[in-house]
PDB file of C-alpha atoms in Angstrom:
ATOM      1  CA  MET A  90       8.554 -52.410  20.390  1.00 60.00           C
ATOM      2  CA  THR A  91       9.897 -51.601  23.746  1.00 68.00           C
ATOM      3  CA  LYS A  92      12.370 -49.089  23.840  1.00 79.00           C
ATOM      4  CA  LEU A  93      15.595 -50.186  25.545  1.00 92.00           C
ATOM      5  CA  GLU A  94      15.793 -48.657  29.415  1.00 95.00           C
ATOM      6  CA  LEU A  95      17.875 -45.946  29.575  1.00 97.00           C
ATOM      7  CA  ARG A  96      19.777 -45.510  33.026  1.00 98.00           C
ATOM      8  CA  ASP A  97      21.692 -42.713  35.042  1.00 98.00           C
ATOM      9  CA  LEU A  98      25.413 -43.399  35.434  1.00 98.00           C
ATOM     10  CA  GLY A  99      26.183 -42.179  38.489  1.00 97.00           C
ATOM     11  CA  ASN A 100      26.700 -38.065  38.710  1.00 97.00           C
ATOM     12  CA  THR A 101      27.932 -37.847  34.901  1.00 98.00           C
ATOM     13  CA  GLY A 102      24.644 -36.311  33.553  1.00 98.00           C
ATOM     14  CA  LEU A 103      25.262 -39.987  31.055  1.00 98.00           C
ATOM     15  CA  LYS A 104      21.626 -41.735  30.185  1.00 98.00           C
ATOM     16  CA  LEU A 105      23.383 -45.799  29.156  1.00 98.00           C
ATOM     17  CA  SER A 106      21.425 -48.446  27.568  1.00 97.00           C
ATOM     18  CA  CYS A 107      21.058 -51.073  29.695  1.00 97.00           C
ATOM     19  CA  VAL A 108      22.393 -53.582  27.477  1.00 96.00           C
ATOM     20  CA  GLY A 109      25.961 -51.851  26.456  1.00 96.00           C
ATOM     21  CA  PHE A 110      27.840 -52.708  23.227  1.00 94.00           C
ATOM     22  CA  GLY A 111      30.565 -54.583  23.485  1.00 92.00           C
ATOM     23  CA  ALA A 112      33.160 -54.299  20.893  1.00 90.00           C
ATOM     24  CA  SER A 113      36.020 -56.291  21.866  1.00 86.00           C
ATOM     25  CA  PRO A 114      34.954 -58.945  19.370  1.00 79.00           C
ATOM     26  CA  LEU A 115      35.438 -56.071  16.724  1.00 84.00           C
ATOM     27  CA  GLY A 116      39.294 -56.871  17.253  1.00 79.00           C
ATOM     28  CA  ASN A 117      38.900 -60.693  15.629  1.00 73.00           C
ATOM     29  CA  VAL A 118      39.088 -61.924  19.266  1.00 60.00           C
ATOM     30  CA  PHE A 119      36.623 -64.809  18.880  1.00 60.00           C
ATOM     31  CA  GLY A 120      37.252 -65.542  15.185  1.00 67.00           C
ATOM     32  CA  ASP A 121      37.395 -63.377  11.764  1.00 78.00           C
ATOM     33  CA  VAL A 122      34.562 -60.291  11.719  1.00 79.00           C
ATOM     34  CA  SER A 123      34.423 -58.756   8.460  1.00 84.00           C
ATOM     35  CA  GLU A 124      33.517 -55.253   7.914  1.00 86.00           C
ATOM     36  CA  GLU A 125      30.018 -55.643   6.596  1.00 87.00           C
ATOM     37  CA  ASP A 126      29.142 -57.648   9.662  1.00 87.00           C
ATOM     38  CA  ALA A 127      30.522 -55.038  11.621  1.00 89.00           C
ATOM     39  CA  ILE A 128      28.634 -52.241  10.360  1.00 90.00           C
ATOM     40  CA  ALA A 129      25.506 -54.430  10.127  1.00 89.00           C
ATOM     41  CA  ALA A 130      26.111 -55.372  14.109  1.00 89.00           C
ATOM     42  CA  VAL A 131      26.692 -51.960  15.274  1.00 92.00           C
ATOM     43  CA  ARG A 132      23.661 -50.372  13.039  1.00 92.00           C
ATOM     44  CA  GLU A 133      21.107 -53.066  14.393  1.00 91.00           C
ATOM     45  CA  ALA A 134      22.040 -52.118  17.849  1.00 92.00           C
ATOM     46  CA  PHE A 135      21.448 -48.629  17.329  1.00 94.00           C
ATOM     47  CA  ARG A 136      18.238 -49.069  15.527  1.00 93.00           C
ATOM     48  CA  LEU A 137      17.691 -51.321  19.098  1.00 92.00           C
ATOM     49  CA  GLY A 138      18.276 -48.903  21.326  1.00 95.00           C
ATOM     50  CA  ILE A 139      21.667 -49.496  22.123  1.00 95.00           C
ATOM     51  CA  ASN A 140      23.550 -46.392  22.355  1.00 97.00           C
ATOM     52  CA  PHE A 141      26.986 -47.410  24.896  1.00 98.00           C
ATOM     53  CA  PHE A 142      29.786 -48.631  22.350  1.00 97.00           C
ATOM     54  CA  ASP A 143      32.820 -50.037  25.011  1.00 96.00           C
ATOM     55  CA  THR A 144      35.987 -50.442  22.947  1.00 96.00           C
ATOM     56  CA  SER A 145      40.129 -50.602  24.164  1.00 96.00           C
ATOM     57  CA  PRO A 146      43.135 -50.142  22.171  1.00 97.00           C
ATOM     58  CA  TYR A 147      44.132 -53.496  23.723  1.00 95.00           C
ATOM     59  CA  TYR A 148      41.580 -56.281  22.337  1.00 89.00           C
ATOM     60  CA  GLY A 149      42.618 -57.486  19.419  1.00 85.00           C
ATOM     61  CA  GLY A 150      45.813 -55.186  19.008  1.00 90.00           C
ATOM     62  CA  THR A 151      43.778 -51.917  18.251  1.00 94.00           C
ATOM     63  CA  LEU A 152      41.771 -53.540  15.083  1.00 91.00           C
ATOM     64  CA  SER A 153      38.547 -53.273  17.592  1.00 92.00           C
ATOM     65  CA  GLU A 154      39.011 -49.317  18.218  1.00 95.00           C
ATOM     66  CA  LYS A 155      39.700 -49.142  14.360  1.00 95.00           C
ATOM     67  CA  VAL A 156      36.697 -51.621  12.960  1.00 93.00           C
ATOM     68  CA  LEU A 157      34.428 -49.964  15.961  1.00 95.00           C
ATOM     69  CA  GLY A 158      35.965 -46.247  14.066  1.00 96.00           C
ATOM     70  CA  LYS A 159      34.789 -47.370  10.514  1.00 95.00           C
ATOM     71  CA  CYS A 160      31.512 -49.060  12.193  1.00 94.00           C
ATOM     72  CA  LEU A 161      30.021 -45.326  13.698  1.00 96.00           C
ATOM     73  CA  LYS A 162      31.599 -43.055  10.627  1.00 97.00           C
ATOM     74  CA  ALA A 163      29.729 -45.826   7.983  1.00 95.00           C
ATOM     75  CA  ILE A 164      26.892 -45.350   9.868  1.00 95.00           C
ATOM     76  CA  GLY A 165      26.916 -41.700  10.894  1.00 95.00           C
ATOM     77  CA  MET A 166      24.783 -40.846  13.682  1.00 95.00           C
ATOM     78  CA  PRO A 167      24.900 -37.044  14.929  1.00 96.00           C
ATOM     79  CA  ARG A 168      27.683 -37.823  17.676  1.00 97.00           C
ATOM     80  CA  ASN A 169      25.405 -37.175  21.019  1.00 97.00           C
ATOM     81  CA  GLU A 170      23.288 -40.042  20.350  1.00 96.00           C
ATOM     82  CA  TYR A 171      25.787 -42.340  21.640  1.00 98.00           C
ATOM     83  CA  ILE A 172      28.824 -43.453  23.830  1.00 98.00           C
ATOM     84  CA  VAL A 173      31.549 -44.469  23.690  1.00 98.00           C
ATOM     85  CA  SER A 174      34.170 -45.954  25.916  1.00 98.00           C
ATOM     86  CA  THR A 175      37.697 -46.459  25.700  1.00 98.00           C
ATOM     87  CA  LYS A 176      40.943 -47.608  27.780  1.00 98.00           C
ATOM     88  CA  CYS A 177      44.369 -46.981  28.308  1.00 98.00           C
ATOM     89  CA  GLY A 178      47.557 -48.487  30.097  1.00 98.00           C
ATOM     90  CA  ARG A 179      46.415 -52.218  29.066  1.00 97.00           C
ATOM     91  CA  TYR A 180      48.204 -53.116  25.278  1.00 97.00           C
ATOM     92  CA  SER A 181      49.188 -56.306  23.224  1.00 95.00           C
ATOM     93  CA  GLU A 182      52.934 -55.600  24.348  1.00 95.00           C
ATOM     94  CA  GLY A 183      52.165 -55.004  27.676  1.00 96.00           C
ATOM     95  CA  PHE A 184      50.669 -52.834  30.492  1.00 98.00           C
ATOM     96  CA  ASP A 185      51.920 -48.585  30.701  1.00 98.00           C
ATOM     97  CA  PHE A 186      50.281 -46.832  33.528  1.00 98.00           C
ATOM     98  CA  SER A 187      52.628 -43.644  33.126  1.00 98.00           C
ATOM     99  CA  ALA A 188      51.171 -40.290  32.677  1.00 98.00           C
ATOM    100  CA  GLU A 189      53.431 -39.923  29.582  1.00 98.00           C
ATOM    101  CA  ARG A 190      51.720 -43.473  27.827  1.00 98.00           C
ATOM    102  CA  ILE A 191      48.396 -42.271  29.106  1.00 98.00           C
ATOM    103  CA  THR A 192      48.563 -39.425  26.838  1.00 98.00           C
ATOM    104  CA  LYS A 193      49.626 -40.112  24.015  1.00 98.00           C
ATOM    105  CA  SER A 194      47.156 -43.405  24.243  1.00 98.00           C
ATOM    106  CA  ILE A 195      44.628 -41.307  24.053  1.00 98.00           C
ATOM    107  CA  ASP A 196      45.755 -39.320  20.832  1.00 98.00           C
ATOM    108  CA  GLU A 197      46.065 -42.687  19.328  1.00 98.00           C
ATOM    109  CA  SER A 198      42.854 -44.215  20.266  1.00 98.00           C
ATOM    110  CA  LEU A 199      40.745 -40.976  18.490  1.00 98.00           C
ATOM    111  CA  GLU A 200      42.217 -41.247  15.502  1.00 98.00           C
ATOM    112  CA  ARG A 201      41.276 -45.057  15.662  1.00 97.00           C
ATOM    113  CA  LEU A 202      38.152 -44.477  16.513  1.00 98.00           C
ATOM    114  CA  GLN A 203      38.007 -41.544  14.089  1.00 98.00           C
ATOM    115  CA  LEU A 204      36.413 -39.150  17.188  1.00 98.00           C
ATOM    116  CA  ASP A 205      37.505 -35.738  18.388  1.00 98.00           C
ATOM    117  CA  TYR A 206      36.439 -37.213  21.813  1.00 98.00           C
ATOM    118  CA  VAL A 207      35.550 -40.225  24.428  1.00 98.00           C
ATOM    119  CA  ASP A 208      32.595 -40.038  26.628  1.00 98.00           C
ATOM    120  CA  ILE A 209      34.619 -42.114  29.313  1.00 98.00           C
ATOM    121  CA  LEU A 210      38.550 -42.840  29.190  1.00 98.00           C
ATOM    122  CA  GLN A 211      39.249 -46.015  31.511  1.00 98.00           C
ATOM    123  CA  CYS A 212      42.259 -47.157  33.043  1.00 98.00           C
ATOM    124  CA  HIS A 213      42.316 -50.903  31.806  1.00 98.00           C
ATOM    125  CA  ASP A 214      42.729 -53.476  34.434  1.00 98.00           C
ATOM    126  CA  ILE A 215      44.737 -51.636  36.658  1.00 98.00           C
ATOM    127  CA  GLU A 216      45.577 -54.794  39.305  1.00 98.00           C
ATOM    128  CA  PHE A 217      48.255 -55.951  36.947  1.00 97.00           C
ATOM    129  CA  GLY A 218      50.404 -52.070  38.083  1.00 97.00           C
ATOM    130  CA  SER A 219      50.906 -50.268  40.734  1.00 97.00           C
ATOM    131  CA  LEU A 220      47.952 -49.475  42.309  1.00 97.00           C
ATOM    132  CA  ASP A 221      50.185 -46.121  44.155  1.00 97.00           C
ATOM    133  CA  GLN A 222      50.728 -45.077  40.289  1.00 98.00           C
ATOM    134  CA  VAL A 223      47.291 -45.061  38.990  1.00 98.00           C
ATOM    135  CA  VAL A 224      46.423 -43.155  42.244  1.00 98.00           C
ATOM    136  CA  ASN A 225      48.895 -40.708  41.684  1.00 98.00           C
ATOM    137  CA  GLU A 226      50.161 -40.600  38.110  1.00 98.00           C
ATOM    138  CA  THR A 227      47.690 -42.430  36.041  1.00 98.00           C
ATOM    139  CA  ILE A 228      44.505 -39.993  37.495  1.00 98.00           C
ATOM    140  CA  PRO A 229      45.736 -36.780  37.096  1.00 98.00           C
ATOM    141  CA  ALA A 230      46.960 -37.306  34.058  1.00 98.00           C
ATOM    142  CA  LEU A 231      43.558 -38.278  33.019  1.00 98.00           C
ATOM    143  CA  LEU A 232      42.500 -35.513  34.426  1.00 98.00           C
ATOM    144  CA  LYS A 233      44.057 -33.291  32.380  1.00 98.00           C
ATOM    145  CA  LEU A 234      43.257 -34.849  29.399  1.00 98.00           C
ATOM    146  CA  LYS A 235      39.774 -34.325  30.761  1.00 98.00           C
ATOM    147  CA  GLU A 236      40.497 -30.609  30.810  1.00 98.00           C
ATOM    148  CA  ALA A 237      41.499 -30.857  27.434  1.00 98.00           C
ATOM    149  CA  GLY A 238      38.457 -32.056  25.972  1.00 98.00           C
ATOM    150  CA  LYS A 239      39.788 -35.517  25.166  1.00 98.00           C
ATOM    151  CA  THR A 240      37.629 -37.643  27.351  1.00 98.00           C
ATOM    152  CA  ARG A 241      34.192 -35.932  29.041  1.00 98.00           C
ATOM    153  CA  PHE A 242      34.722 -38.828  32.406  1.00 98.00           C
ATOM    154  CA  ILE A 243      37.259 -40.615  33.599  1.00 98.00           C
ATOM    155  CA  GLY A 244      37.418 -44.238  34.912  1.00 98.00           C
ATOM    156  CA  ILE A 245      39.143 -47.886  36.239  1.00 98.00           C
ATOM    157  CA  THR A 246      38.571 -51.914  35.233  1.00 98.00           C
ATOM    158  CA  GLY A 247      39.012 -54.677  36.802  1.00 98.00           C
ATOM    159  CA  LEU A 248      38.788 -58.011  38.050  1.00 97.00           C
ATOM    160  CA  PRO A 249      39.502 -57.874  42.364  1.00 97.00           C
ATOM    161  CA  LEU A 250      37.043 -55.822  43.942  1.00 97.00           C
ATOM    162  CA  GLU A 251      39.298 -54.390  46.117  1.00 97.00           C
ATOM    163  CA  ILE A 252      41.418 -52.651  43.593  1.00 98.00           C
ATOM    164  CA  PHE A 253      38.163 -49.769  43.405  1.00 98.00           C
ATOM    165  CA  THR A 254      37.702 -48.719  46.991  1.00 98.00           C
ATOM    166  CA  TYR A 255      41.961 -48.631  47.219  1.00 98.00           C
ATOM    167  CA  VAL A 256      41.871 -46.239  44.682  1.00 98.00           C
ATOM    168  CA  LEU A 257      38.808 -44.448  45.434  1.00 98.00           C
ATOM    169  CA  ASP A 258      39.581 -43.704  49.180  1.00 98.00           C
ATOM    170  CA  ARG A 259      42.553 -42.145  47.827  1.00 98.00           C
ATOM    171  CA  VAL A 260      42.074 -39.589  44.950  1.00 98.00           C
ATOM    172  CA  PRO A 261      40.400 -36.263  45.608  1.00 96.00           C
ATOM    173  CA  PRO A 262      36.495 -36.959  44.934  1.00 95.00           C
ATOM    174  CA  GLY A 263      34.919 -36.650  42.185  1.00 95.00           C
ATOM    175  CA  SER A 264      37.970 -37.506  39.883  1.00 97.00           C
ATOM    176  CA  VAL A 265      37.168 -40.918  39.641  1.00 98.00           C
ATOM    177  CA  ASP A 266      33.375 -41.141  37.604  1.00 98.00           C
ATOM    178  CA  VAL A 267      32.994 -44.648  36.952  1.00 98.00           C
ATOM    179  CA  ILE A 268      33.822 -47.740  37.133  1.00 98.00           C
ATOM    180  CA  LEU A 269      34.037 -51.475  35.064  1.00 98.00           C
ATOM    181  CA  SER A 270      33.301 -54.484  37.476  1.00 98.00           C
ATOM    182  CA  TYR A 271      33.527 -57.588  35.253  1.00 97.00           C
ATOM    183  CA  CYS A 272      32.398 -61.201  36.382  1.00 97.00           C
ATOM    184  CA  HIS A 273      31.337 -60.310  39.914  1.00 98.00           C
ATOM    185  CA  TYR A 274      27.416 -59.687  38.774  1.00 97.00           C
ATOM    186  CA  SER A 275      26.086 -62.589  37.462  1.00 96.00           C
ATOM    187  CA  ILE A 276      23.882 -65.764  38.887  1.00 97.00           C
ATOM    188  CA  ASN A 277      27.081 -67.392  39.871  1.00 97.00           C
ATOM    189  CA  ASP A 278      29.218 -64.171  41.820  1.00 98.00           C
ATOM    190  CA  THR A 279      27.156 -61.179  43.017  1.00 98.00           C
ATOM    191  CA  ALA A 280      30.329 -59.704  45.157  1.00 98.00           C
ATOM    192  CA  LEU A 281      29.743 -56.204  43.045  1.00 98.00           C
ATOM    193  CA  GLU A 282      26.471 -56.108  45.055  1.00 98.00           C
ATOM    194  CA  ASP A 283      28.018 -55.597  49.088  1.00 98.00           C
ATOM    195  CA  LEU A 284      29.870 -52.494  46.818  1.00 98.00           C
ATOM    196  CA  LEU A 285      27.330 -50.845  45.147  1.00 98.00           C
ATOM    197  CA  PRO A 286      26.734 -48.704  48.152  1.00 98.00           C
ATOM    198  CA  TYR A 287      29.981 -47.579  48.727  1.00 98.00           C
ATOM    199  CA  LEU A 288      29.769 -46.597  45.236  1.00 98.00           C
ATOM    200  CA  LYS A 289      27.014 -44.879  45.603  1.00 97.00           C
ATOM    201  CA  SER A 290      28.105 -42.439  48.034  1.00 97.00           C
ATOM    202  CA  LYS A 291      30.902 -41.267  46.285  1.00 97.00           C
ATOM    203  CA  GLY A 292      29.069 -40.828  43.094  1.00 97.00           C
ATOM    204  CA  VAL A 293      30.640 -43.540  40.898  1.00 98.00           C
ATOM    205  CA  GLY A 294      28.810 -44.710  38.505  1.00 98.00           C
ATOM    206  CA  VAL A 295      29.003 -48.801  37.743  1.00 98.00           C
ATOM    207  CA  ILE A 296      28.968 -51.270  34.851  1.00 98.00           C
ATOM    208  CA  SER A 297      29.154 -54.332  34.985  1.00 98.00           C
ATOM    209  CA  ALA A 298      30.452 -56.733  32.227  1.00 96.00           C
ATOM    210  CA  SER A 299      30.331 -60.627  31.477  1.00 93.00           C
ATOM    211  CA  PRO A 300      27.273 -61.425  32.707  1.00 94.00           C
ATOM    212  CA  LEU A 301      28.023 -64.897  31.837  1.00 94.00           C
ATOM    213  CA  ALA A 302      31.150 -65.323  33.503  1.00 95.00           C
ATOM    214  CA  MET A 303      33.184 -65.251  30.407  1.00 92.00           C
ATOM    215  CA  GLY A 304      31.368 -68.188  29.243  1.00 91.00           C
ATOM    216  CA  LEU A 305      30.857 -70.344  33.006  1.00 95.00           C
ATOM    217  CA  LEU A 306      27.331 -69.376  32.192  1.00 95.00           C
ATOM    218  CA  THR A 307      26.495 -70.882  28.319  1.00 93.00           C
ATOM    219  CA  GLU A 308      25.311 -74.515  26.635  1.00 93.00           C
ATOM    220  CA  ARG A 309      28.729 -74.509  25.169  1.00 91.00           C
ATOM    221  CA  GLY A 310      30.409 -73.687  28.614  1.00 92.00           C
ATOM    222  CA  PRO A 311      33.865 -71.494  29.209  1.00 91.00           C
ATOM    223  CA  PRO A 312      36.802 -71.383  27.221  1.00 87.00           C
ATOM    224  CA  GLU A 313      40.221 -73.476  26.924  1.00 89.00           C
ATOM    225  CA  TRP A 314      42.291 -70.769  29.427  1.00 90.00           C
ATOM    226  CA  HIS A 315      38.932 -69.101  31.557  1.00 94.00           C
ATOM    227  CA  PRO A 316      40.781 -69.317  34.877  1.00 95.00           C
ATOM    228  CA  ALA A 317      37.776 -70.074  36.917  1.00 97.00           C
ATOM    229  CA  SER A 318      38.672 -73.443  39.409  1.00 97.00           C
ATOM    230  CA  PRO A 319      37.172 -76.872  38.366  1.00 97.00           C
ATOM    231  CA  GLU A 320      34.706 -76.493  41.068  1.00 97.00           C
ATOM    232  CA  ILE A 321      33.124 -73.227  39.401  1.00 97.00           C
ATOM    233  CA  LYS A 322      33.457 -74.909  35.678  1.00 97.00           C
ATOM    234  CA  SER A 323      31.542 -78.115  36.876  1.00 97.00           C
ATOM    235  CA  ALA A 324      28.936 -76.269  38.991  1.00 98.00           C
ATOM    236  CA  CYS A 325      28.094 -74.148  36.258  1.00 97.00           C
ATOM    237  CA  GLN A 326      28.236 -77.117  33.707  1.00 97.00           C
ATOM    238  CA  ALA A 327      25.679 -78.522  36.126  1.00 98.00           C
ATOM    239  CA  ALA A 328      23.320 -75.491  35.619  1.00 98.00           C
ATOM    240  CA  ALA A 329      23.203 -75.368  32.365  1.00 97.00           C
ATOM    241  CA  ALA A 330      22.968 -78.739  31.601  1.00 97.00           C
ATOM    242  CA  TYR A 331      20.247 -78.359  34.155  1.00 97.00           C
ATOM    243  CA  CYS A 332      18.474 -75.947  32.105  1.00 97.00           C
ATOM    244  CA  LYS A 333      18.371 -77.422  28.573  1.00 96.00           C
ATOM    245  CA  GLU A 334      16.565 -80.072  30.111  1.00 97.00           C
ATOM    246  CA  LYS A 335      14.169 -77.783  31.065  1.00 96.00           C
ATOM    247  CA  ARG A 336      14.076 -76.036  27.355  1.00 96.00           C
ATOM    248  CA  LYS A 337      15.135 -72.357  29.066  1.00 96.00           C
ATOM    249  CA  ASN A 338      18.030 -70.972  27.832  1.00 94.00           C
ATOM    250  CA  ILE A 339      21.197 -70.316  30.500  1.00 95.00           C
ATOM    251  CA  SER A 340      22.581 -67.601  28.707  1.00 93.00           C
ATOM    252  CA  LYS A 341      19.006 -65.506  28.695  1.00 94.00           C
ATOM    253  CA  LEU A 342      18.561 -66.065  32.127  1.00 96.00           C
ATOM    254  CA  ALA A 343      21.617 -64.917  33.202  1.00 96.00           C
ATOM    255  CA  LEU A 344      21.616 -61.633  31.636  1.00 95.00           C
ATOM    256  CA  GLN A 345      18.400 -60.747  33.141  1.00 96.00           C
ATOM    257  CA  TYR A 346      19.698 -61.594  36.389  1.00 97.00           C
ATOM    258  CA  SER A 347      22.464 -59.234  35.827  1.00 97.00           C
ATOM    259  CA  LEU A 348      20.218 -56.800  34.269  1.00 97.00           C
ATOM    260  CA  SER A 349      17.293 -56.481  36.893  1.00 96.00           C
ATOM    261  CA  ASN A 350      19.840 -54.727  39.450  1.00 97.00           C
ATOM    262  CA  LYS A 351      19.165 -51.443  38.102  1.00 96.00           C
ATOM    263  CA  ASP A 352      21.784 -49.764  40.559  1.00 97.00           C
ATOM    264  CA  ILE A 353      23.899 -51.228  37.481  1.00 98.00           C
ATOM    265  CA  SER A 354      23.688 -48.426  34.802  1.00 98.00           C
ATOM    266  CA  SER A 355      24.490 -50.664  31.414  1.00 98.00           C
ATOM    267  CA  VAL A 356      25.697 -54.754  30.905  1.00 97.00           C
ATOM    268  CA  LEU A 357      28.177 -55.177  28.454  1.00 95.00           C
ATOM    269  CA  VAL A 358      27.363 -57.913  26.371  1.00 92.00           C
ATOM    270  CA  GLY A 359      30.778 -59.000  24.203  1.00 82.00           C
ATOM    271  CA  MET A 360      28.553 -59.694  21.079  1.00 67.00           C
ATOM    272  CA  ASN A 361      30.463 -62.550  20.870  1.00 54.00           C
ATOM    273  CA  SER A 362      29.689 -63.357  17.383  1.00 55.00           C
ATOM    274  CA  ILE A 363      29.073 -60.250  15.707  1.00 54.00           C
ATOM    275  CA  LYS A 364      25.937 -61.836  13.405  1.00 62.00           C
ATOM    276  CA  GLN A 365      23.234 -59.280  13.792  1.00 58.00           C
ATOM    277  CA  PHE A 366      21.070 -61.578  15.583  1.00 61.00           C
ATOM    278  CA  VAL A 367      23.214 -61.848  18.723  1.00 76.00           C
ATOM    279  CA  VAL A 368      22.428 -57.983  18.731  1.00 84.00           C
ATOM    280  CA  GLU A 369      18.778 -58.569  18.658  1.00 87.00           C
ATOM    281  CA  GLU A 370      18.968 -61.837  21.208  1.00 89.00           C
ATOM    282  CA  ASN A 371      20.505 -59.702  23.743  1.00 90.00           C
ATOM    283  CA  VAL A 372      18.054 -56.711  23.573  1.00 91.00           C
ATOM    284  CA  ALA A 373      14.887 -58.968  23.096  1.00 91.00           C
ATOM    285  CA  ALA A 374      15.821 -60.447  27.101  1.00 93.00           C
ATOM    286  CA  ALA A 375      16.375 -57.014  27.954  1.00 94.00           C
ATOM    287  CA  THR A 376      13.106 -56.370  26.292  1.00 93.00           C
ATOM    288  CA  GLU A 377      11.366 -59.740  27.711  1.00 93.00           C
ATOM    289  CA  LEU A 378      12.846 -58.825  31.418  1.00 94.00           C
ATOM    290  CA  ALA A 379      11.222 -55.353  31.245  1.00 92.00           C
ATOM    291  CA  ILE A 380       7.605 -56.341  30.850  1.00 91.00           C
ATOM    292  CA  PHE A 381       7.429 -60.366  32.558  1.00 92.00           C
ATOM    293  CA  GLY A 382       9.827 -60.020  35.107  1.00 92.00           C
ATOM    294  CA  LYS A 383      12.860 -62.412  35.509  1.00 91.00           C
ATOM    295  CA  ASP A 384      12.146 -65.661  35.902  1.00 94.00           C
ATOM    296  CA  GLU A 385      12.157 -66.110  40.029  1.00 95.00           C
ATOM    297  CA  GLU A 386      11.149 -70.509  39.834  1.00 95.00           C
ATOM    298  CA  THR A 387      14.625 -71.584  36.980  1.00 96.00           C
ATOM    299  CA  VAL A 388      17.098 -68.724  38.462  1.00 96.00           C
ATOM    300  CA  SER A 389      16.368 -69.986  42.187  1.00 97.00           C
ATOM    301  CA  GLU A 390      17.514 -73.700  41.280  1.00 97.00           C
ATOM    302  CA  ILE A 391      20.321 -72.370  39.288  1.00 97.00           C
ATOM    303  CA  GLU A 392      20.932 -70.454  42.418  1.00 97.00           C
ATOM    304  CA  ALA A 393      21.000 -73.466  44.593  1.00 97.00           C
ATOM    305  CA  ILE A 394      22.976 -75.946  41.886  1.00 97.00           C
ATOM    306  CA  LEU A 395      25.744 -73.038  42.526  1.00 98.00           C
ATOM    307  CA  LYS A 396      25.431 -72.021  45.768  1.00 98.00           C
ATOM    308  CA  PRO A 397      28.774 -74.029  46.630  1.00 97.00           C
ATOM    309  CA  VAL A 398      30.496 -72.196  44.932  1.00 97.00           C
ATOM    310  CA  LYS A 399      28.512 -68.826  45.205  1.00 97.00           C
ATOM    311  CA  ASN A 400      31.359 -65.980  44.865  1.00 97.00           C
ATOM    312  CA  GLN A 401      34.180 -68.068  44.216  1.00 97.00           C
ATOM    313  CA  THR A 402      36.328 -66.028  42.041  1.00 96.00           C
ATOM    314  CA  TRP A 403      40.206 -66.193  40.574  1.00 95.00           C
ATOM    315  CA  PRO A 404      43.481 -64.711  41.418  1.00 94.00           C
ATOM    316  CA  SER A 405      44.111 -61.429  38.709  1.00 95.00           C
ATOM    317  CA  GLY A 406      46.462 -58.628  38.527  1.00 95.00           C
ATOM    318  CA  ILE A 407      50.208 -58.685  40.620  1.00 90.00           C
ATOM    319  CA  GLN A 408      50.400 -58.725  44.641  1.00 72.00           C
ATOM    320  CA  GLN A 409      49.995 -55.638  45.487  1.00 67.00           C
ATOM    321  CA  SER A 410      52.489 -54.720  48.204  1.00 55.00           C
TER     322      SER A 410
END
């Protein structure tokens, strides 16, 4: 079996599996997940070469962290063989990017995860806070946690791409190690691509999430609450219908599309049904891509259908002054 490709994450020295395990479903975000199913899925992920697990205290109101912690403990892999990323600043009760809350937050997360340290600690969805507070208060607090050995590296996450340049232009070079962007590197939206040279110049690693654009690029279609415009939704629906007609799986093609850019260290996939076959399916898509390359013909046909809505996004966060 072809091993999953490992990619360097910026200047961190970490090597991430190109497919990352998005652990929000462990928080029952998409439906109840039994502990046995969760452990089986994480075990399967390890077996298939996934070494990167991403969670947050926000997912399932802290449940995702707790369950991931139980899974890692049950499986008993050596700590240096996997990479765990969690977040701070966003909670089920709201946002709080203060130094005090962030400092308390990591201790709570480590206890739930049953770990002595995380590999990456990220400020979660910073567009919902004051970016100046993130620059002047949150990042310095995170740097102290890094010095204390509670996290090895620090990052920032969010939807609008301009939040990344705003923060990175204002913090000391090298203080932010990684960014996590979502919904900006998939067949319908590749806006992240324009930012990659800038991020590389800053030595910042890049993780991309939601290769299926939060359900837009699936046969089933997005959930009711999906924030995209009706135009985006109907274009994606047309693309999915076209793929189905051609007996192609739009979700697999979309994941392969996201994986094909090597400047993105890992593509996080929310294993939204924790059944093992979902983990297997995602890894199989990566393996097939490594051997055969992407299905250029079908992808360019999908791109043509999506062209009218290319790089269209939706608002997220508060208006920054």
